[in-house]
Backbone as CSV, one residue per row, in Angstrom:
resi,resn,N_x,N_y,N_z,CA_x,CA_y,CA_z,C_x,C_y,C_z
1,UNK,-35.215,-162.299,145.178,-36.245,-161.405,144.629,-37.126,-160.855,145.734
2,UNK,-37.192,-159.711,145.076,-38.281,-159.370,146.651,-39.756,-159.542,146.086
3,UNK,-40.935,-159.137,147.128,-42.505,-159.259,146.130,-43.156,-158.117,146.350
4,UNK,-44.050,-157.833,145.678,-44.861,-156.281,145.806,-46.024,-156.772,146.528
5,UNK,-45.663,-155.938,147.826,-46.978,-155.907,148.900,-48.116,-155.334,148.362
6,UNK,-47.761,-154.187,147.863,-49.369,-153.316,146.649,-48.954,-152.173,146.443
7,UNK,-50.026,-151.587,146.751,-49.668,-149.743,146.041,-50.487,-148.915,146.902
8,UNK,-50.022,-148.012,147.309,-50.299,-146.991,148.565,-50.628,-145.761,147.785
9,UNK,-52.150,-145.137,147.674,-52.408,-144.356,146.690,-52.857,-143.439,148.337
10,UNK,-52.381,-141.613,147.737,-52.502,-140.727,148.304,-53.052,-139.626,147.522
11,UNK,-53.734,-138.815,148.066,-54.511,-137.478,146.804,-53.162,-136.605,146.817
12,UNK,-53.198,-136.137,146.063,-52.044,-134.670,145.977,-52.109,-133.371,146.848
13,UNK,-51.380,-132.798,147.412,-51.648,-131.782,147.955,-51.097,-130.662,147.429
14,UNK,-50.254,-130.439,146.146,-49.915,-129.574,145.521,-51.146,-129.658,144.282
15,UNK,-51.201,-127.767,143.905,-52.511,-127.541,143.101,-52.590,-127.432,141.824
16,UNK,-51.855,-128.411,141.130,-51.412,-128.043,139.546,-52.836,-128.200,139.291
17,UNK,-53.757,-128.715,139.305,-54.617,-129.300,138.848,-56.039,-129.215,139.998
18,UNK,-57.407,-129.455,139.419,-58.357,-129.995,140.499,-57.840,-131.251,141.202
19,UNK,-57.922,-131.259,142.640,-57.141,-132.005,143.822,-57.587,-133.469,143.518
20,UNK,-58.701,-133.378,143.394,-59.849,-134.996,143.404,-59.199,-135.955,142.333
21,UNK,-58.596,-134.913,140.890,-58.483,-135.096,140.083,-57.425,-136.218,139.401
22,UNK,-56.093,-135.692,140.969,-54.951,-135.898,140.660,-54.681,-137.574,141.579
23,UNK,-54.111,-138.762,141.427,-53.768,-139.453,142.320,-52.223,-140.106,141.949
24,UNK,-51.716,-140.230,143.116,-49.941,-140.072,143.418,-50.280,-142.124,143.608
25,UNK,-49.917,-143.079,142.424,-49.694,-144.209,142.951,-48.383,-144.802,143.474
26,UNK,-47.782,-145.510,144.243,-46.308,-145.544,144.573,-46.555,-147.073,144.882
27,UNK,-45.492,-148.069,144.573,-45.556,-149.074,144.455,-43.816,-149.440,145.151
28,UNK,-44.073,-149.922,146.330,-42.846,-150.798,147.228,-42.719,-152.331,147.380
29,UNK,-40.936,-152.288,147.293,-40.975,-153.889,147.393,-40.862,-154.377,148.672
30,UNK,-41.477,-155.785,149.535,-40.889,-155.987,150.436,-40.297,-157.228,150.683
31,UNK,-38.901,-157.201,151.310,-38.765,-158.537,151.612,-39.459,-159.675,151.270
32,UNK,-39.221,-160.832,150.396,-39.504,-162.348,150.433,-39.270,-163.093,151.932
33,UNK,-38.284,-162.336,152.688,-38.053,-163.423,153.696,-38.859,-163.154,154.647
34,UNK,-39.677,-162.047,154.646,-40.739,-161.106,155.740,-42.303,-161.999,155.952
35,UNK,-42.159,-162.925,157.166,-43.877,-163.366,157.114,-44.704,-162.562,157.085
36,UNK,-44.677,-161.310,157.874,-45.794,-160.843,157.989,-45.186,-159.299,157.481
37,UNK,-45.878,-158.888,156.259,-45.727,-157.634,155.386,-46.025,-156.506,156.249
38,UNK,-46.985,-156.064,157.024,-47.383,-155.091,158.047,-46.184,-154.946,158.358
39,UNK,-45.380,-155.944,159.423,-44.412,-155.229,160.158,-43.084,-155.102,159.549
40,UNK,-42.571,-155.672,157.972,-41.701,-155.101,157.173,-41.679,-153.825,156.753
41,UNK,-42.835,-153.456,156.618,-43.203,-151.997,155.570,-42.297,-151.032,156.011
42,UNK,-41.500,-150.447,156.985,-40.516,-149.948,157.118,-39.275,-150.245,156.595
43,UNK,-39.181,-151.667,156.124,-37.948,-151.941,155.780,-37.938,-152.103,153.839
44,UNK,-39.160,-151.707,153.607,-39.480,-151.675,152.077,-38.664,-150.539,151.544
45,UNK,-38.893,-150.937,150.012,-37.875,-150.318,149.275,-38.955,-149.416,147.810
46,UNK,-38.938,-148.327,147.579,-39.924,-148.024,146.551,-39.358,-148.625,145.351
47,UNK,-40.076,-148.848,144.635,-40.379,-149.654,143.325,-40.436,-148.899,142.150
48,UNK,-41.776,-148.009,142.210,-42.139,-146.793,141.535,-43.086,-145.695,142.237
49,UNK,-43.167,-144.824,140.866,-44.098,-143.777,141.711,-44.580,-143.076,140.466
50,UNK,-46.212,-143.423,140.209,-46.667,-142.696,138.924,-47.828,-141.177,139.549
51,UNK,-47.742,-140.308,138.585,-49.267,-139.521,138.713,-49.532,-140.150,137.381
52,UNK,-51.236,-140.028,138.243,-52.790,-140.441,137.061,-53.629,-139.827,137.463
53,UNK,-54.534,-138.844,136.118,-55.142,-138.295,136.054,-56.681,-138.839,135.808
54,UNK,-57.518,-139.246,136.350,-58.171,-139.769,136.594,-59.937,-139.269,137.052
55,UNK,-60.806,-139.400,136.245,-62.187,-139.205,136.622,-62.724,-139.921,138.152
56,UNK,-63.533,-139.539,138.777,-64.169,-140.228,139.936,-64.742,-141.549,139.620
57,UNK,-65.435,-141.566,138.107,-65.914,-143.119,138.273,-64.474,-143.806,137.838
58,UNK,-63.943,-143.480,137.079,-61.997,-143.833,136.732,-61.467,-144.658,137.963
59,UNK,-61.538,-143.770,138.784,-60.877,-143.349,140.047,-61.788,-145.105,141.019
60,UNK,-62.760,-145.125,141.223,-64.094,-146.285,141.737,-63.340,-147.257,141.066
61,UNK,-63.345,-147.668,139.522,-62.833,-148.336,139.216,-61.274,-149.147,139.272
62,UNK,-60.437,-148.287,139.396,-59.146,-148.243,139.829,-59.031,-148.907,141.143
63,UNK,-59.833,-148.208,142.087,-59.478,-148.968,143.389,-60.232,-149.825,143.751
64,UNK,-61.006,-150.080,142.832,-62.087,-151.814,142.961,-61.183,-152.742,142.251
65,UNK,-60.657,-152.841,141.331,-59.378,-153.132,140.973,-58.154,-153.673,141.471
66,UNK,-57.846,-152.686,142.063,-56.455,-153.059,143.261,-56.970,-153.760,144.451
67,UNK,-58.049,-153.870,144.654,-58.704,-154.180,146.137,-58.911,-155.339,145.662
68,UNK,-59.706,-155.797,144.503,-59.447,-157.137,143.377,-58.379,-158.446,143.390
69,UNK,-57.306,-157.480,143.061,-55.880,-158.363,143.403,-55.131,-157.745,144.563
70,UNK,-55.651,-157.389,145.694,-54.345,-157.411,146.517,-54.768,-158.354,147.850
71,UNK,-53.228,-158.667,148.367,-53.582,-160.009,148.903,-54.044,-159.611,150.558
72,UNK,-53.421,-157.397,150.388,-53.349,-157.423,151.927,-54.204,-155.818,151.252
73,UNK,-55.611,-156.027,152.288,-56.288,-154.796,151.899,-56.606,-154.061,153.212
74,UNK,-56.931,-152.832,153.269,-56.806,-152.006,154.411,-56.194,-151.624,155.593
75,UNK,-54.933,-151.293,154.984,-53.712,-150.702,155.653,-53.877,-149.737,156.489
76,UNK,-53.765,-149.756,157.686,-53.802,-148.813,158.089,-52.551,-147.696,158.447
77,UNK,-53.287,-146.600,158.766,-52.232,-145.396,158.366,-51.372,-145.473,159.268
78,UNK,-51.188,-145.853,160.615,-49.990,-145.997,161.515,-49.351,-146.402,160.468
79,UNK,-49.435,-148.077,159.521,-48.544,-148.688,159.067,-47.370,-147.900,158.418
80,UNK,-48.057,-147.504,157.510,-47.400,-145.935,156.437,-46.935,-144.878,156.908
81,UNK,-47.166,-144.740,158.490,-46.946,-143.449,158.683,-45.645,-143.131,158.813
82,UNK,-44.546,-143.552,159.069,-43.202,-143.428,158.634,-42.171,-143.408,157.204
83,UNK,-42.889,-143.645,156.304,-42.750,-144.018,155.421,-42.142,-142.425,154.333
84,UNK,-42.710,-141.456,154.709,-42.717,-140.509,153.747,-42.632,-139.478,154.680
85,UNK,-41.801,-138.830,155.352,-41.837,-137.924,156.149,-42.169,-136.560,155.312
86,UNK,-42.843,-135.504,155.563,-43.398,-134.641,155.008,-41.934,-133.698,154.133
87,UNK,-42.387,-133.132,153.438,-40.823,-131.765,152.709,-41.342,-130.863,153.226
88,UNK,-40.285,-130.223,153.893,-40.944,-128.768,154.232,-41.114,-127.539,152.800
89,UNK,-40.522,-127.923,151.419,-41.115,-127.359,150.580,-41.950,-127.128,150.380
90,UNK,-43.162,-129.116,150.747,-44.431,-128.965,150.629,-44.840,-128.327,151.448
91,UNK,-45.038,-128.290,152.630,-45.553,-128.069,153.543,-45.377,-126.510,153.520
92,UNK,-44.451,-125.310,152.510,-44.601,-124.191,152.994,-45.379,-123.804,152.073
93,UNK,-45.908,-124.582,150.723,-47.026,-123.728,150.214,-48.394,-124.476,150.257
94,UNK,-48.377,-125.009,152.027,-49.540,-125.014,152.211,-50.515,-123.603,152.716
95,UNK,-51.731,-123.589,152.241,-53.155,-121.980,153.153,-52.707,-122.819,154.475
96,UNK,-52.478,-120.891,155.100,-52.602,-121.420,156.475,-54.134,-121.429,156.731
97,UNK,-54.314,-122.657,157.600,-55.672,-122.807,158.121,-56.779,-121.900,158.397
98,UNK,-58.039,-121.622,158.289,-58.964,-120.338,159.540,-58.485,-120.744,160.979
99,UNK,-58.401,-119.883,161.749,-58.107,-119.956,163.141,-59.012,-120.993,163.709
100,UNK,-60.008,-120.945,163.495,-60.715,-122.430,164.438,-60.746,-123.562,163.285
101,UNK,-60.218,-124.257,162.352,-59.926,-125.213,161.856,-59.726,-126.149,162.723
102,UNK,-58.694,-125.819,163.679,-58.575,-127.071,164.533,-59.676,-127.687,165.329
103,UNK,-60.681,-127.124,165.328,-61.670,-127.703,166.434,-62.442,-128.483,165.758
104,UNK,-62.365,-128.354,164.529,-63.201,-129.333,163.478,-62.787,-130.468,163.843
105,UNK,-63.858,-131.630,163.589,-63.913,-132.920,164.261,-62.710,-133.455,165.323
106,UNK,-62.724,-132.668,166.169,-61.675,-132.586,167.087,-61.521,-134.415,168.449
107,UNK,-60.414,-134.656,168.217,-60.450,-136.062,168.876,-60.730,-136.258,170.398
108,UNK,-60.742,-134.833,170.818,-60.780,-134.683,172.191,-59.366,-134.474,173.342
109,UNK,-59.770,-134.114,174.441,-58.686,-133.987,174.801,-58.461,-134.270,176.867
110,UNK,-57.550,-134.352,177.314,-56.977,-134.595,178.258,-57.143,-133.409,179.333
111,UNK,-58.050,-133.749,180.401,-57.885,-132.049,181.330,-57.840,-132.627,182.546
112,UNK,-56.591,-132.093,182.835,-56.899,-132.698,184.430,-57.072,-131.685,185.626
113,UNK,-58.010,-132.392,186.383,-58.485,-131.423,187.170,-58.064,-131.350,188.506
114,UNK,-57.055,-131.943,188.987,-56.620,-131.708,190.868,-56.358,-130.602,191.109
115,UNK,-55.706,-129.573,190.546,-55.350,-128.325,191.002,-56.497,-127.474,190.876
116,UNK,-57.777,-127.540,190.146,-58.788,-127.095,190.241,-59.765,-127.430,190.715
117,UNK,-60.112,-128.860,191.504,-60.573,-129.330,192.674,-60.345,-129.032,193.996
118,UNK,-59.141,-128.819,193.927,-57.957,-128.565,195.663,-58.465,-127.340,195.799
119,UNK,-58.524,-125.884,194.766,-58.764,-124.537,195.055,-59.829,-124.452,195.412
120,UNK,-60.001,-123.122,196.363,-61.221,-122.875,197.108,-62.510,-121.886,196.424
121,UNK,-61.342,-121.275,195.261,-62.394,-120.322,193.974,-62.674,-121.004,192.805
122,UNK,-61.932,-122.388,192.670,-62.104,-122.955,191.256,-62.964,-124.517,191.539
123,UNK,-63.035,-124.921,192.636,-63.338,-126.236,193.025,-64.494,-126.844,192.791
124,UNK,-65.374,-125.697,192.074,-66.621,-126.504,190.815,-66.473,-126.436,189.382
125,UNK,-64.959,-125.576,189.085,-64.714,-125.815,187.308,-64.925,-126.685,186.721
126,UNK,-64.001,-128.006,187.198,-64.212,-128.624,186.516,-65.288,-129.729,186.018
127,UNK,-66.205,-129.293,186.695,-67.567,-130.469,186.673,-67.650,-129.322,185.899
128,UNK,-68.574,-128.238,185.788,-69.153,-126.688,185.009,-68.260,-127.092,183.311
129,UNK,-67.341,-127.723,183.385,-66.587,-127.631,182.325,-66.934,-128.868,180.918
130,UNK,-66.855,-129.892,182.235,-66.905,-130.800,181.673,-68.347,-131.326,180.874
131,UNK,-69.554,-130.692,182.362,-70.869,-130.730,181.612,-71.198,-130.087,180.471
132,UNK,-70.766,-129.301,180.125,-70.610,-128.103,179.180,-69.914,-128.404,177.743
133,UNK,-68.661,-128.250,177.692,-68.271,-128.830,176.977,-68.462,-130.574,175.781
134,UNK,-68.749,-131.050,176.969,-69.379,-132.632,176.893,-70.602,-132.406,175.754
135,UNK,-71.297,-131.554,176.270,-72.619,-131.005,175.905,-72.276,-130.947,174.294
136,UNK,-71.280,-130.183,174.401,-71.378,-129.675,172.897,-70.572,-131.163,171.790
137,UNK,-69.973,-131.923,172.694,-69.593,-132.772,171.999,-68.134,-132.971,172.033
138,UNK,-67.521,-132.643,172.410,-66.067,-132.884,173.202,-65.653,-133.671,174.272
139,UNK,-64.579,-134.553,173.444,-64.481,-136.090,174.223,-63.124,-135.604,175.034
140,UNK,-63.756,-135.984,176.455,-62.359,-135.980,177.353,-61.843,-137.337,177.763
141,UNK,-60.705,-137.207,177.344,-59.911,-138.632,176.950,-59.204,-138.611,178.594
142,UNK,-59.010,-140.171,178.193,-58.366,-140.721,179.779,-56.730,-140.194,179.345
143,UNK,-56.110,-140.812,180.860,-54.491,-140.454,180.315,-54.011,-141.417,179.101
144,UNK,-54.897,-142.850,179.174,-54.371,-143.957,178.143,-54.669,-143.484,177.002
145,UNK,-55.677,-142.846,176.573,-56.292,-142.869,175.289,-55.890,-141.444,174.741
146,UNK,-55.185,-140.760,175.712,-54.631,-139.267,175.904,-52.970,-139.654,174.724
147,UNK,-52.662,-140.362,175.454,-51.195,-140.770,175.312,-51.231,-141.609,173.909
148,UNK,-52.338,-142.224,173.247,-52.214,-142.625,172.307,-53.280,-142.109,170.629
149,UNK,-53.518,-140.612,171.011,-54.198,-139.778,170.574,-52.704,-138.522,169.616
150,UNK,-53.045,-138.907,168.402,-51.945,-137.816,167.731,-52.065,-136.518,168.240
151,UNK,-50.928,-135.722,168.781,-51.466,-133.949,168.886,-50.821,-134.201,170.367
152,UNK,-51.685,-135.678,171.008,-52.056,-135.051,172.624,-52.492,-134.017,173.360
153,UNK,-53.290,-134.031,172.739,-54.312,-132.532,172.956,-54.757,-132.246,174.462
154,UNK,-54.458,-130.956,174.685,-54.851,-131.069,176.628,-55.735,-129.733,176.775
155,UNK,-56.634,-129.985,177.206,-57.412,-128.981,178.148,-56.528,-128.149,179.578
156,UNK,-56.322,-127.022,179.500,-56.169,-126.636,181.190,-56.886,-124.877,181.161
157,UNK,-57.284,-124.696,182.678,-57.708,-123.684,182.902,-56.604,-123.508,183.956
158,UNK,-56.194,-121.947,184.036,-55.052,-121.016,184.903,-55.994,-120.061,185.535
159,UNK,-56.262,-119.859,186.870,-56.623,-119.286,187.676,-55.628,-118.537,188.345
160,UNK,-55.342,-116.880,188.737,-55.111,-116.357,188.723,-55.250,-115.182,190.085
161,UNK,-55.232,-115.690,191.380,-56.203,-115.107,191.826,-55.706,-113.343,192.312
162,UNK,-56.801,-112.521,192.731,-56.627,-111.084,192.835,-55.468,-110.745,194.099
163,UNK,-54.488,-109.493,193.503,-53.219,-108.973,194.568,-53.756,-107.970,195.163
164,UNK,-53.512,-107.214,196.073,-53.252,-106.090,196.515,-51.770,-105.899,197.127
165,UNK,-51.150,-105.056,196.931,-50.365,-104.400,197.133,-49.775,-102.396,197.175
166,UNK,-49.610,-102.348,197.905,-49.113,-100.814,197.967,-50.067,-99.858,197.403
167,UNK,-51.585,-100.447,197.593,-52.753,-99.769,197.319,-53.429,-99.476,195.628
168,UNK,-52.593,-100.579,194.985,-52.377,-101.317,193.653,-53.356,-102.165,193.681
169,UNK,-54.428,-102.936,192.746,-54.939,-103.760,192.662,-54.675,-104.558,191.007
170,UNK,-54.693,-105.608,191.297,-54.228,-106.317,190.287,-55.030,-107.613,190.359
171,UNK,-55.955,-107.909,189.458,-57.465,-108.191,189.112,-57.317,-109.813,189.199
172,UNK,-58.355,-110.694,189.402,-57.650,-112.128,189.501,-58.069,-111.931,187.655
173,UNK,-57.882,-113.416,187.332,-57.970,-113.572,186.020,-58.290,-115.115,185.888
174,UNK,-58.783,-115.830,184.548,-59.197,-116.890,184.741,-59.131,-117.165,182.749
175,UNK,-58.226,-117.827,182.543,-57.922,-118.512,181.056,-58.202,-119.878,181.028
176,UNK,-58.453,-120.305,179.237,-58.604,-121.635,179.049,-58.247,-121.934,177.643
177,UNK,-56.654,-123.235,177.645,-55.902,-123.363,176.575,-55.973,-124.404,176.532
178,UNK,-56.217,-124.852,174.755,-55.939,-125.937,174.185,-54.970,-126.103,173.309
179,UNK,-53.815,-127.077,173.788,-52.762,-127.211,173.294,-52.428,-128.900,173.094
180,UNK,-51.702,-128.500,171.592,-51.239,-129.789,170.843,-49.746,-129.635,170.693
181,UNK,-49.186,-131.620,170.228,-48.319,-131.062,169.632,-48.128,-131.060,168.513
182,UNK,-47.254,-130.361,167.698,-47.176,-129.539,166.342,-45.355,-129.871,165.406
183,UNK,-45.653,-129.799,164.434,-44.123,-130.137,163.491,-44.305,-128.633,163.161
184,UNK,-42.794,-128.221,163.072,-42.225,-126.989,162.526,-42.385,-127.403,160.486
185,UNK,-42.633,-126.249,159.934,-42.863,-126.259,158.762,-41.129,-126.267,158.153
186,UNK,-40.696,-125.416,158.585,-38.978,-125.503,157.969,-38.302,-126.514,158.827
187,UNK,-38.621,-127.576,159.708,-38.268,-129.069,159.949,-39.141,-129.616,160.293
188,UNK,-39.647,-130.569,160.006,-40.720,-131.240,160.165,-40.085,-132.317,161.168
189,UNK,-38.588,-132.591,161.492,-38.241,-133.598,162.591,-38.288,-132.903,164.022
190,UNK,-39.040,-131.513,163.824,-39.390,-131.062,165.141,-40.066,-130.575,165.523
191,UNK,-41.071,-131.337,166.743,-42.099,-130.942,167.307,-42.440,-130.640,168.759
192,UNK,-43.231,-129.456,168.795,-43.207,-128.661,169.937,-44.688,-128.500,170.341
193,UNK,-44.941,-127.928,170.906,-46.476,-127.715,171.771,-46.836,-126.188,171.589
194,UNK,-47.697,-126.145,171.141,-49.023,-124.813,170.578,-50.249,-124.827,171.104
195,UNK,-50.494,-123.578,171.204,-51.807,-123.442,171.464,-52.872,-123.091,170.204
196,UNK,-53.567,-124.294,170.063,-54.940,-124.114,168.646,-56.054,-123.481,169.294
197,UNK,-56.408,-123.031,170.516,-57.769,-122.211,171.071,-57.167,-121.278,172.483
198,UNK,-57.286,-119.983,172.426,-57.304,-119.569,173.979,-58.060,-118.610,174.465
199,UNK,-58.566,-118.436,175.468,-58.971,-117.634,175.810,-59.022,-117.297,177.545
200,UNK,-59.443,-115.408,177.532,-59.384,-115.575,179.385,-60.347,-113.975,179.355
201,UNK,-60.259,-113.620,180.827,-61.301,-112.735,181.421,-60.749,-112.404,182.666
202,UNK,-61.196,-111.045,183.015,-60.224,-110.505,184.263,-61.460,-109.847,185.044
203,UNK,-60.821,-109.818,186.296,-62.177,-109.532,187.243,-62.726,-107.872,186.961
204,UNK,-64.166,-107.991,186.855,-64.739,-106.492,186.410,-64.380,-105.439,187.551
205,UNK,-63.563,-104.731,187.653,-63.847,-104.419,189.336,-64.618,-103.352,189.639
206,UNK,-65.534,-103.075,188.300,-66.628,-101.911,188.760,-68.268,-102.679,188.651
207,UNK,-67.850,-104.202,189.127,-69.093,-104.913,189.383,-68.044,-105.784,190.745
208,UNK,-69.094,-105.591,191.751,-68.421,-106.076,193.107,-68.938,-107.315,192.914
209,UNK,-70.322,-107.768,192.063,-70.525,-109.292,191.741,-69.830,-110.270,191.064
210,UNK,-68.954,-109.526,190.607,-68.447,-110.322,189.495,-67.422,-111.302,190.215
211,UNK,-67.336,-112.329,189.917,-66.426,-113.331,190.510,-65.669,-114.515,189.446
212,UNK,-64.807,-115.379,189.913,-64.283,-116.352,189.372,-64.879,-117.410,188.264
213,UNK,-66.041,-117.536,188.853,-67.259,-118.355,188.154,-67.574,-117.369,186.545
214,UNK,-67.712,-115.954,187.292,-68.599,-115.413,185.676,-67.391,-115.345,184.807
215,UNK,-66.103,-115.076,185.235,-65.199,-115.027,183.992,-65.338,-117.132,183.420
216,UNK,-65.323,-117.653,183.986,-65.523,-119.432,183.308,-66.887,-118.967,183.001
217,UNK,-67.944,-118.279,183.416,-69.049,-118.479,182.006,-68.914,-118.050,181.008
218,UNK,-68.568,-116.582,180.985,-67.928,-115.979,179.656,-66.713,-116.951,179.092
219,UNK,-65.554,-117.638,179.438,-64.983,-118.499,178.789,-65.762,-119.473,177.778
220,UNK,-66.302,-119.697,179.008,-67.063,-121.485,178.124,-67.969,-120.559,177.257
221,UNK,-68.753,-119.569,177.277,-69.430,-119.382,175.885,-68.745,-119.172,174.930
222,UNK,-67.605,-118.294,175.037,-66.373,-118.248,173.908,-66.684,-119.441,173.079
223,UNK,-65.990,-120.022,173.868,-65.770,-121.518,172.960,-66.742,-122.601,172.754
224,UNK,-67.619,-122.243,173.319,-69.364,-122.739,172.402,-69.637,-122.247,170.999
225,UNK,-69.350,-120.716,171.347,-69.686,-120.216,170.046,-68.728,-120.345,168.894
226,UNK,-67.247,-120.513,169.497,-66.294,-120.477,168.597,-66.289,-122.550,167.878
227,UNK,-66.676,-123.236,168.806,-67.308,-125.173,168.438,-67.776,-125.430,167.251
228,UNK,-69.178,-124.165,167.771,-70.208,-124.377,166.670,-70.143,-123.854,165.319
229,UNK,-69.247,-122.467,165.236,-69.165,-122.263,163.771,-68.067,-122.944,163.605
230,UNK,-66.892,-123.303,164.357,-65.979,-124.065,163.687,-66.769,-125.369,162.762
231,UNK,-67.533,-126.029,163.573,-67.898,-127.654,163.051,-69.234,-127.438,162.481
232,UNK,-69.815,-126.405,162.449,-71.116,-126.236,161.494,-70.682,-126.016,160.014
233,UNK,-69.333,-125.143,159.739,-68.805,-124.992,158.577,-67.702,-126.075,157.982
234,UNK,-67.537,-127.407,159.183,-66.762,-128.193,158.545,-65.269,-127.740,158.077
């Protein structure tokens, strides 16, 4: 016989109904011969799978309830996270996002700076960047905490610097991309790297002041301003 570890309740993401409204309970068996249930849960077997329609105090009650009798409470989502790989059915009638969605409570991200230390036009970016950014509340993660961060989200700035040729001028330039990685909606077993923020600036050349630095100020305000309404509107 096998035994029921508990029940793994998720909100719905399809809209038959108000969302709050709807809850998906699913109930798996695991192994009897398994000491420790955490690290079976991959090898579980579903049991059932009900919708219940359910009020918020309903809803309080329900999971004061299960939390009541279960022997193993607060699962965490690594545990599950294999468990149900997404449908790309679902997933194609999801709203696509507002363009700065992603920056909402954003986990932070990975920038590394040697190639913009070593240069002789960029070699205060990344302090200018970091104070800045920091400022507004953006965590720059080590490589460890980089590497164990979903997305792996990375900071880089591309410096660009000015050509001449054959009495041609061709302007330096100075961008800044934040890129994750991402599941394809028509396969979700494949994931690739996107850019969720970019931006850049090219040298004015009818201001002889203008330099490397003012295109990174105009950057970084970009994305001050683009921070704050992202995470002021949640």
């Amino acid at each position: 016989m096998a035994s029921f570890l508990g029940l793994i309740l998720s909100l719905m993401v399809p809209r038959i109904a108000a969302a709050e409204d709807w809850l998906l309970v699913e109930t798996r068996k695991v192994p009897d011969s398994c000491a420790h249930p955490l690290i079976c849960l991959p090898k579980s077997e579903l049991a059932s799978r009900h919708l219940l329609k359910l009020t918020r105090k309903n809803q309080n009650s329900f999971f004061g309830f299960l939390k009541s009798v279960a022997s193993v409470s607060g699962i965490p989502d690594a545990a599950v996270a294999g468990l149900h790989p997404p449908e790309p059915q679902a997933l194609h009638k999801l709203d696509l996002a507002p363009k700065l969605r992603p920056l909402v409570d954003h986990p932070g991200v990975y920038f590394d700076t040697v190639k913009l230390d070593e240069g002789e036009a960029t070699a205060e970016f990344s302090e200018y960047i970091k104070r800045k950014l920091g400022a507004l509340g953006l965590k720059f993660l080590t490589e460890e905490e980089w590497e164990a961060t979903p997305g792996k989200p990375t900071l880089s700035i591309r410096y660009a610097a000015r050509l001449e040729s054959a009495g041609c001028i061709v302007p330096f330039s100075v961008s800044m991309t934040l890129k994750e990685e991402v599941v394809l909606v028509r396969d979700p077993s494949q994931k690739i790297s996107a850019t969720i923020w970019s931006y850049s600036r090219r040298q004015n050349l009818a201001n002889t002041n203008y330099g490397p630095t003012n295109s990174l100020w105009e950057i970084v305000a970009k994305f001050e301003k683009d921070w704050r309404e992202a995470n002021s509107a949640g």
